[in-house]
Amino acid sequence: MTSAVVPDHPWLLPGALTTGGQPARRPRRTTRDWLVDGTFFLLALAFLVAAHYDARQAQPEFALNAGPSWLVGVDILAGLLAVAALWVRRRWPVALALVLLPVGLFSVTAGVALLVVLFTVVVHRAFPVAAAVVGLHLLAVPVSLRLRPDPVLSDLAAVILVGSLIAATVAWGMFVRARRQLILSLRDRAERAEAEQQLRVTQARQVERTRIAREMHDVLAHRISLLSLHAGALEFRPDAPPPEIARAAGVIRASAHTALEDLRAVIGVLRADTAASDAPEPPQPTLADVPALVGEARAAGMRVELTDGVREPTAVPAALGRTGYRIVQEGLTNARKHAPGVVATVALTGGPADGLTIEIRNRWPVGGPVAPEIPGTGTGLVGIAERVSLAGGRLTHGRDDTGDFHLTAWLPWPT
């Protein structure tokens, strides 16, 4: 969720632009709105007073004197009502324009108030509604001149003059509306861009958390399975010679220390702040570390056979080597947990031209896979499949026709 854009000086903006981009049915009137409304009110009132003064002076060239004398008083009264109604023009612009339509047929003093109301309709209402209201007022101009002919101008000249005033008012209102819509559109685009940026950041964090969780699973599952294997050996042979017990205890201590170091490195990524974001990452395992990984498994009592047929091993890209290492690590962990005592074979083949192929095999245990003594998450192969998919490779696993369980992965070798 993004917070609405709050202007620095909302009192300088129209109420329609201070709602944070959220359309409000009745925007709260700002200081600027009060100033504008007061200015329009004073202009309309000044026009009414000037018309009344000229009528008192009995100037025949002024339109207010056209028609019977009693109509002058009615005209001024209607003008006063129209001017007073300007204070509610923002709330009911269309209704006010329709109510003042018959007033404009005979009232000269309401002329400025009518123009202000038409301006309000054009600014605050959609084009079809505004066009209909303005059209009605344009049609009323000839009728008004019939009822109260202008004593100076001809009918055609009067129609052109009044029509020009209405057209100028409409053009001004359309400009103001277009400008406000542009501002709201830009504000909406900015808020959408901010929301999209926050979404991208959230997704990036989720991806990073998933990567870290996968790393923790791969590292800790391997180390803890080694600890379980050594501890199981001590439990199975409680009468072992002291040197052998001491050696096994040393291996357990070293494995626990290594597991803690790996866990500390992964948690360090979670706690890294912005200032340390440019610090180099700790060295990651590569395909060249697979023999050491196999050596650890053998030292724990696991029977592993390694066949390394990779051409140009020094040219293995870092990302490819890291993915290959994790695949071998997960494969040995699964074999150690579900098929203890069975020989596991690891075969690495391939090169820059045909990619890297990793195959891990072990005989299917008699009676089926053994339930691990240490419960796992059950997502090891899922994590490996995700790694392979992200690398653009293929992964197959399961029991084949020979009765062996195999884990085979092919990874592209970028050149």
Coordinates of C-alpha atoms in Angstrom, one line a residue:
M1 CA 0.0 0.0 0.0
T2 CA 1.2 3.5 -0.9
S3 CA 0.4 6.6 1.0
A4 CA -1.4 9.3 -0.9
V5 CA 0.6 12.2 -2.1
V6 CA 0.2 15.2 0.2
P7 CA 1.0 18.6 -1.2
D8 CA 3.2 21.0 0.7
H9 CA 0.7 23.8 0.6
P10 CA -2.8 22.3 0.2
W11 CA -4.4 25.7 0.9
L12 CA -3.1 26.9 -2.5
L13 CA -4.8 24.1 -4.4
P14 CA -8.4 23.5 -5.4
G15 CA -10.2 21.1 -3.2
A16 CA -10.4 18.5 -6.0
L17 CA -6.6 18.3 -6.0
T18 CA -6.1 17.9 -2.3
T19 CA -7.8 14.5 -1.9
G20 CA -4.6 12.5 -2.6
G21 CA -5.8 11.3 -6.0
Q22 CA -8.9 9.7 -4.5
P23 CA -12.1 11.2 -6.0
A24 CA -14.3 12.6 -3.3
R25 CA -18.0 13.3 -3.7
R26 CA -17.7 16.6 -1.9
P27 CA -14.1 17.8 -1.7
R28 CA -13.4 20.0 1.2
R29 CA -13.2 23.7 0.2
T30 CA -9.7 25.0 0.6
T31 CA -8.5 28.6 1.4
R32 CA -8.0 29.1 -2.3
D33 CA -11.5 27.9 -3.1
W34 CA -12.9 30.4 -0.6
L35 CA -10.8 33.2 -2.2
V36 CA -12.0 32.3 -5.7
D37 CA -15.6 32.0 -4.6
G38 CA -15.4 35.3 -2.9
T39 CA -13.9 36.9 -5.9
F40 CA -16.6 35.6 -8.2
F41 CA -19.3 36.7 -5.7
L42 CA -17.9 40.2 -5.6
L43 CA -17.6 40.4 -9.4
A44 CA -21.2 39.3 -9.9
L45 CA -22.4 41.6 -7.1
A46 CA -20.4 44.5 -8.6
F47 CA -22.0 43.9 -12.0
L48 CA -25.5 43.9 -10.4
V49 CA -24.8 47.1 -8.5
A50 CA -23.5 48.8 -11.6
A51 CA -26.5 47.7 -13.6
H52 CA -28.8 49.0 -10.8
Y53 CA -27.0 52.3 -10.7
D54 CA -27.2 52.8 -14.4
A55 CA -30.9 52.0 -14.3
R56 CA -31.4 54.6 -11.6
Q57 CA -29.7 57.1 -13.9
A58 CA -32.3 56.2 -16.5
Q59 CA -29.7 55.6 -19.2
P60 CA -31.7 54.2 -22.1
E61 CA -28.7 52.6 -23.8
F62 CA -28.4 50.1 -20.9
A63 CA -30.3 46.8 -21.4
L64 CA -31.7 46.8 -17.9
N65 CA -34.1 49.6 -19.0
A66 CA -35.5 47.6 -21.9
G67 CA -39.0 46.5 -21.1
P68 CA -41.7 47.6 -18.6
S69 CA -40.5 49.5 -15.5
W70 CA -41.7 46.8 -13.0
L71 CA -39.4 44.3 -14.7
V72 CA -36.4 46.3 -13.4
G73 CA -37.2 45.4 -9.8
V74 CA -37.8 41.8 -10.7
D75 CA -34.6 41.7 -12.6
I76 CA -32.6 43.0 -9.7
L77 CA -34.2 40.6 -7.2
A78 CA -33.5 37.7 -9.5
G79 CA -29.9 38.9 -9.9
L80 CA -29.5 39.0 -6.1
L81 CA -30.8 35.5 -5.8
A82 CA -28.4 34.3 -8.6
V83 CA -25.4 36.0 -7.0
A84 CA -26.2 34.5 -3.6
A85 CA -26.6 31.1 -5.1
L86 CA -22.9 31.2 -6.2
W87 CA -21.9 29.9 -2.8
V88 CA -23.5 26.5 -3.6
R89 CA -22.3 26.3 -7.2
R90 CA -19.6 23.7 -6.3
R91 CA -22.1 21.3 -4.7
W92 CA -24.9 21.4 -7.2
P93 CA -23.5 23.0 -10.4
V94 CA -25.9 21.3 -12.9
A95 CA -29.0 21.9 -10.8
L96 CA -28.1 25.5 -10.3
A97 CA -27.5 26.0 -14.0
L98 CA -30.9 24.6 -14.9
V99 CA -32.6 26.6 -12.2
L100 CA -31.0 29.8 -13.4
L101 CA -31.8 29.1 -17.0
P102 CA -35.3 30.7 -16.9
V103 CA -33.8 33.5 -14.8
G104 CA -31.4 34.3 -17.6
L105 CA -34.3 34.8 -20.1
F106 CA -35.3 38.1 -18.5
S107 CA -32.6 39.1 -15.9
V108 CA -29.7 41.2 -17.1
T109 CA -28.2 41.6 -13.6
A110 CA -27.7 37.8 -13.3
G111 CA -25.5 37.7 -16.4
V112 CA -22.1 37.4 -14.6
A113 CA -23.6 34.9 -12.1
L114 CA -24.8 32.7 -15.0
L115 CA -21.3 32.8 -16.6
V116 CA -19.7 31.7 -13.3
V117 CA -22.2 28.8 -13.0
L118 CA -21.5 27.7 -16.6
F119 CA -17.8 27.8 -15.8
T120 CA -18.3 25.6 -12.8
V121 CA -20.3 23.1 -14.8
V122 CA -17.6 22.8 -17.4
V123 CA -14.9 22.4 -14.7
H124 CA -16.6 19.9 -12.5
R125 CA -18.7 17.8 -14.8
A126 CA -18.0 15.4 -17.7
F127 CA -18.1 16.8 -21.2
P128 CA -21.5 15.3 -22.3
V129 CA -23.3 16.9 -19.2
A130 CA -21.5 20.2 -19.6
A131 CA -22.2 20.3 -23.4
A132 CA -25.9 19.7 -22.8
V133 CA -26.1 22.5 -20.1
V134 CA -24.2 25.0 -22.3
G135 CA -26.3 24.1 -25.3
L136 CA -29.5 24.9 -23.4
H137 CA -28.1 28.3 -22.4
L138 CA -27.0 29.0 -25.9
L139 CA -30.5 28.2 -27.2
A140 CA -32.0 30.5 -24.6
V141 CA -30.0 33.5 -25.9
P142 CA -32.3 34.3 -28.8
V143 CA -35.4 33.8 -26.6
S144 CA -34.0 36.3 -24.1
L145 CA -33.4 38.9 -26.8
R146 CA -36.9 38.4 -28.0
L147 CA -38.2 39.1 -24.5
R148 CA -35.9 42.0 -23.8
P149 CA -34.3 43.3 -27.0
D150 CA -31.1 45.2 -26.7
P151 CA -31.7 48.9 -27.2
V152 CA -28.3 49.5 -28.9
L153 CA -27.2 46.3 -30.6
S154 CA -29.0 44.4 -33.3
D155 CA -30.3 40.9 -32.5
L156 CA -27.5 39.3 -34.5
A157 CA -24.8 41.4 -32.9
A158 CA -26.3 40.7 -29.4
V159 CA -26.3 37.0 -30.1
I160 CA -22.7 37.1 -31.3
L161 CA -21.7 39.1 -28.2
V162 CA -23.4 36.8 -25.7
G163 CA -22.4 33.7 -27.5
S164 CA -18.7 34.9 -27.5
L165 CA -18.9 35.5 -23.8
I166 CA -20.3 32.0 -23.2
A167 CA -17.7 30.5 -25.5
A168 CA -14.8 32.2 -23.7
T169 CA -16.2 31.0 -20.4
V170 CA -16.5 27.5 -21.7
A171 CA -13.0 27.6 -23.1
W172 CA -11.6 28.8 -19.8
G173 CA -13.4 26.1 -17.9
M174 CA -12.2 23.4 -20.3
F175 CA -8.6 24.6 -19.9
V176 CA -8.9 24.5 -16.1
R177 CA -10.5 21.0 -16.2
A178 CA -7.9 19.6 -18.6
R179 CA -5.1 21.0 -16.3
R180 CA -6.6 19.4 -13.2
Q181 CA -7.1 16.1 -15.0
L182 CA -3.5 16.2 -16.2
I183 CA -2.3 16.8 -12.6
L184 CA -4.4 14.0 -11.3
S185 CA -3.2 11.7 -14.0
L186 CA 0.5 12.5 -13.2
R187 CA -0.2 12.0 -9.5
D188 CA -1.8 8.6 -10.3
R189 CA 1.1 7.6 -12.4
A190 CA 3.5 8.5 -9.7
E191 CA 1.6 6.5 -7.1
R192 CA 1.4 3.6 -9.4
A193 CA 5.1 3.7 -10.1
E194 CA 5.8 3.9 -6.4
A195 CA 3.5 0.9 -5.8
E196 CA 5.2 -1.1 -8.6
Q197 CA 8.6 -0.2 -7.1
Q198 CA 7.5 -1.5 -3.7
L199 CA 6.1 -4.6 -5.3
R200 CA 9.4 -5.2 -7.1
V201 CA 11.3 -4.7 -3.8
T202 CA 9.0 -7.1 -2.0
Q203 CA 9.4 -9.7 -4.7
A204 CA 13.2 -9.3 -4.7
R205 CA 13.2 -9.8 -0.9
Q206 CA 11.1 -12.9 -1.3
V207 CA 13.4 -14.3 -3.9
E208 CA 16.4 -13.6 -1.7
R209 CA 14.7 -15.2 1.3
T210 CA 13.9 -18.2 -0.8
R211 CA 17.5 -18.4 -1.9
I212 CA 18.8 -18.1 1.6
A213 CA 16.4 -20.8 2.9
R214 CA 17.5 -23.1 0.1
E215 CA 21.2 -22.5 1.1
M216 CA 20.4 -23.2 4.7
H217 CA 18.7 -26.4 3.8
D218 CA 21.4 -27.6 1.5
V219 CA 24.2 -26.8 4.0
L220 CA 22.6 -27.8 7.2
A221 CA 21.1 -31.0 5.9
H222 CA 24.5 -32.2 4.7
R223 CA 26.3 -31.3 7.9
I224 CA 23.6 -32.6 10.3
S225 CA 23.4 -35.9 8.4
L226 CA 27.2 -36.3 8.8
L227 CA 26.8 -35.6 12.5
S228 CA 24.0 -38.2 12.8
L229 CA 26.1 -40.8 11.0
H230 CA 29.1 -40.3 13.3
A231 CA 26.9 -40.2 16.4
G232 CA 25.2 -43.4 15.2
A233 CA 28.5 -45.1 14.8
L234 CA 29.4 -44.3 18.4
E235 CA 26.0 -45.5 19.6
F236 CA 26.4 -48.7 17.6
R237 CA 29.9 -49.4 19.0
P238 CA 30.0 -48.3 22.6
D239 CA 32.9 -50.5 23.3
A240 CA 35.1 -49.1 20.6
P241 CA 38.8 -48.3 21.5
P242 CA 39.3 -44.9 23.1
P243 CA 41.4 -43.6 20.1
E244 CA 38.6 -44.5 17.7
I245 CA 36.0 -42.8 20.0
A246 CA 38.3 -39.8 20.3
R247 CA 38.6 -39.6 16.5
A248 CA 34.9 -39.9 16.0
A249 CA 34.3 -37.2 18.6
G250 CA 36.8 -35.0 16.9
V251 CA 35.0 -35.5 13.6
I252 CA 31.7 -34.6 15.2
R253 CA 33.2 -31.5 16.8
A254 CA 34.7 -30.4 13.5
S255 CA 31.4 -31.1 11.6
A256 CA 29.4 -29.1 14.2
H257 CA 31.9 -26.2 14.0
T258 CA 31.7 -26.2 10.2
A259 CA 27.9 -26.3 10.4
L260 CA 27.9 -23.3 12.7
E261 CA 30.3 -21.4 10.4
D262 CA 28.0 -22.1 7.4
L263 CA 25.0 -21.1 9.4
R264 CA 26.7 -17.9 10.5
A265 CA 27.6 -17.0 7.0
V266 CA 24.0 -17.5 5.8
I267 CA 22.5 -15.5 8.7
G268 CA 25.1 -12.8 8.0
V269 CA 23.5 -12.2 4.7
L270 CA 20.1 -11.6 6.5
R271 CA 21.7 -9.1 8.8
A272 CA 23.7 -7.2 6.3
D273 CA 22.8 -3.6 6.3
T274 CA 23.0 -1.1 3.4
A275 CA 26.5 0.1 4.4
A276 CA 27.9 -3.4 4.1
S277 CA 25.9 -4.3 0.9
D278 CA 29.0 -3.7 -1.2
A279 CA 31.2 -6.0 0.8
P280 CA 32.4 -9.1 -1.1
E281 CA 30.5 -12.3 -0.5
P282 CA 32.3 -15.2 1.2
P283 CA 33.8 -17.8 -1.2
Q284 CA 31.1 -20.2 -2.4
P285 CA 31.7 -23.9 -3.2
T286 CA 32.4 -24.8 -6.8
L287 CA 32.7 -28.0 -8.8
A288 CA 36.3 -28.2 -7.8
D289 CA 35.2 -28.8 -4.2
V290 CA 33.2 -31.9 -5.0
P291 CA 36.2 -34.2 -4.2
A292 CA 36.5 -32.7 -0.8
L293 CA 32.7 -33.2 -0.3
V294 CA 33.1 -36.8 -1.2
G295 CA 36.0 -37.1 1.2
E296 CA 33.9 -35.8 4.0
A297 CA 31.2 -38.4 3.3
R298 CA 33.9 -41.1 3.2
A299 CA 35.3 -39.9 6.5
A300 CA 31.9 -40.3 8.0
G301 CA 31.8 -43.9 6.9
M302 CA 29.7 -43.6 3.8
R303 CA 30.8 -45.6 0.7
V304 CA 31.1 -43.2 -2.2
E305 CA 32.7 -43.7 -5.7
L306 CA 33.5 -40.6 -7.7
T307 CA 34.1 -40.4 -11.4
D308 CA 35.2 -37.1 -12.7
G309 CA 35.0 -36.9 -16.5
V310 CA 34.6 -33.1 -16.8
R311 CA 36.6 -31.6 -19.7
E312 CA 38.4 -28.4 -18.9
P313 CA 37.5 -28.3 -15.2
T314 CA 39.2 -25.0 -14.8
A315 CA 36.8 -23.3 -17.3
V316 CA 33.7 -24.2 -15.3
P317 CA 31.7 -21.0 -14.6
A318 CA 31.2 -20.1 -10.9
A319 CA 27.4 -20.3 -11.0
L320 CA 27.5 -23.6 -12.8
G321 CA 30.0 -25.0 -10.4
R322 CA 28.1 -23.9 -7.4
T323 CA 24.8 -25.4 -8.7
G324 CA 26.7 -28.7 -9.5
Y325 CA 28.2 -28.8 -6.0
R326 CA 24.8 -28.3 -4.4
I327 CA 23.3 -31.1 -6.5
V328 CA 26.0 -33.6 -5.5
Q329 CA 25.6 -32.4 -1.9
E330 CA 21.9 -33.0 -1.8
G331 CA 22.2 -36.4 -3.6
L332 CA 24.7 -37.7 -1.1
T333 CA 22.6 -36.4 1.8
N334 CA 19.5 -38.2 0.5
A335 CA 21.6 -41.4 0.0
R336 CA 23.0 -41.2 3.4
K337 CA 19.6 -40.6 5.0
H338 CA 17.4 -43.1 3.1
A339 CA 19.9 -45.8 2.0
P340 CA 22.6 -46.0 4.7
G341 CA 25.4 -48.5 4.0
V342 CA 24.7 -48.6 0.3
V343 CA 27.4 -47.6 -2.2
A344 CA 26.7 -44.3 -3.9
T345 CA 28.3 -43.4 -7.2
V346 CA 28.9 -39.9 -8.4
A347 CA 29.6 -39.3 -12.1
L348 CA 30.5 -35.9 -13.5
T349 CA 30.8 -35.6 -17.3
G350 CA 30.6 -32.9 -19.9
G351 CA 32.3 -29.8 -21.2
P352 CA 31.7 -26.4 -22.7
A353 CA 30.2 -27.9 -25.9
D354 CA 27.6 -30.2 -24.4
G355 CA 27.0 -29.0 -20.9
L356 CA 27.5 -30.6 -17.5
T357 CA 25.9 -33.9 -16.5
I358 CA 25.7 -35.0 -12.9
E359 CA 24.5 -38.5 -12.1
I360 CA 24.2 -39.9 -8.6
R361 CA 23.2 -43.6 -8.1
N362 CA 22.7 -46.0 -5.3
R363 CA 21.1 -49.4 -5.0
W364 CA 17.5 -49.5 -3.9
P365 CA 17.6 -50.6 -0.2
V366 CA 16.1 -53.9 0.6
G367 CA 12.6 -53.3 2.0
G368 CA 12.5 -49.8 0.5
P369 CA 14.0 -46.5 1.6
V370 CA 14.8 -46.1 5.3
A371 CA 13.0 -43.4 7.3
P372 CA 15.7 -40.9 8.4
E373 CA 16.5 -40.7 12.0
I374 CA 16.6 -36.9 11.7
P375 CA 13.4 -35.6 10.2
G376 CA 13.8 -33.3 7.2
T377 CA 11.7 -30.8 5.4
G378 CA 11.1 -33.0 2.4
T379 CA 12.0 -30.1 0.1
G380 CA 15.5 -31.1 -0.8
L381 CA 14.7 -32.4 -4.2
V382 CA 12.3 -29.5 -4.7
G383 CA 15.1 -27.0 -4.0
I384 CA 17.4 -28.8 -6.4
A385 CA 14.8 -28.9 -9.1
E386 CA 14.3 -25.1 -8.7
R387 CA 18.1 -24.6 -8.9
V388 CA 18.3 -26.6 -12.1
S389 CA 15.3 -24.8 -13.6
L390 CA 16.8 -21.4 -12.9
A391 CA 20.0 -22.5 -14.5
G392 CA 18.0 -23.6 -17.6
G393 CA 18.8 -27.3 -17.1
R394 CA 16.9 -30.6 -16.7
L395 CA 16.5 -32.9 -13.7
T396 CA 15.2 -36.5 -13.4
H397 CA 15.2 -38.7 -10.4
G398 CA 13.6 -41.9 -9.3
R399 CA 14.0 -45.7 -9.5
D400 CA 15.0 -47.1 -12.9
D401 CA 14.7 -50.5 -14.5
T402 CA 17.9 -51.8 -12.9
G403 CA 16.6 -51.2 -9.5
D404 CA 18.9 -48.3 -8.8
F405 CA 17.8 -44.9 -7.5
H406 CA 19.2 -42.2 -9.7
L407 CA 19.4 -38.4 -9.6
T408 CA 20.5 -37.0 -13.0
A409 CA 20.9 -33.4 -13.8
W410 CA 22.0 -31.7 -17.0
L411 CA 23.1 -28.1 -16.8
P412 CA 24.0 -25.8 -19.7
W413 CA 27.6 -24.7 -19.9
P414 CA 27.8 -21.0 -20.9
T415 CA 30.8 -20.3 -23.2

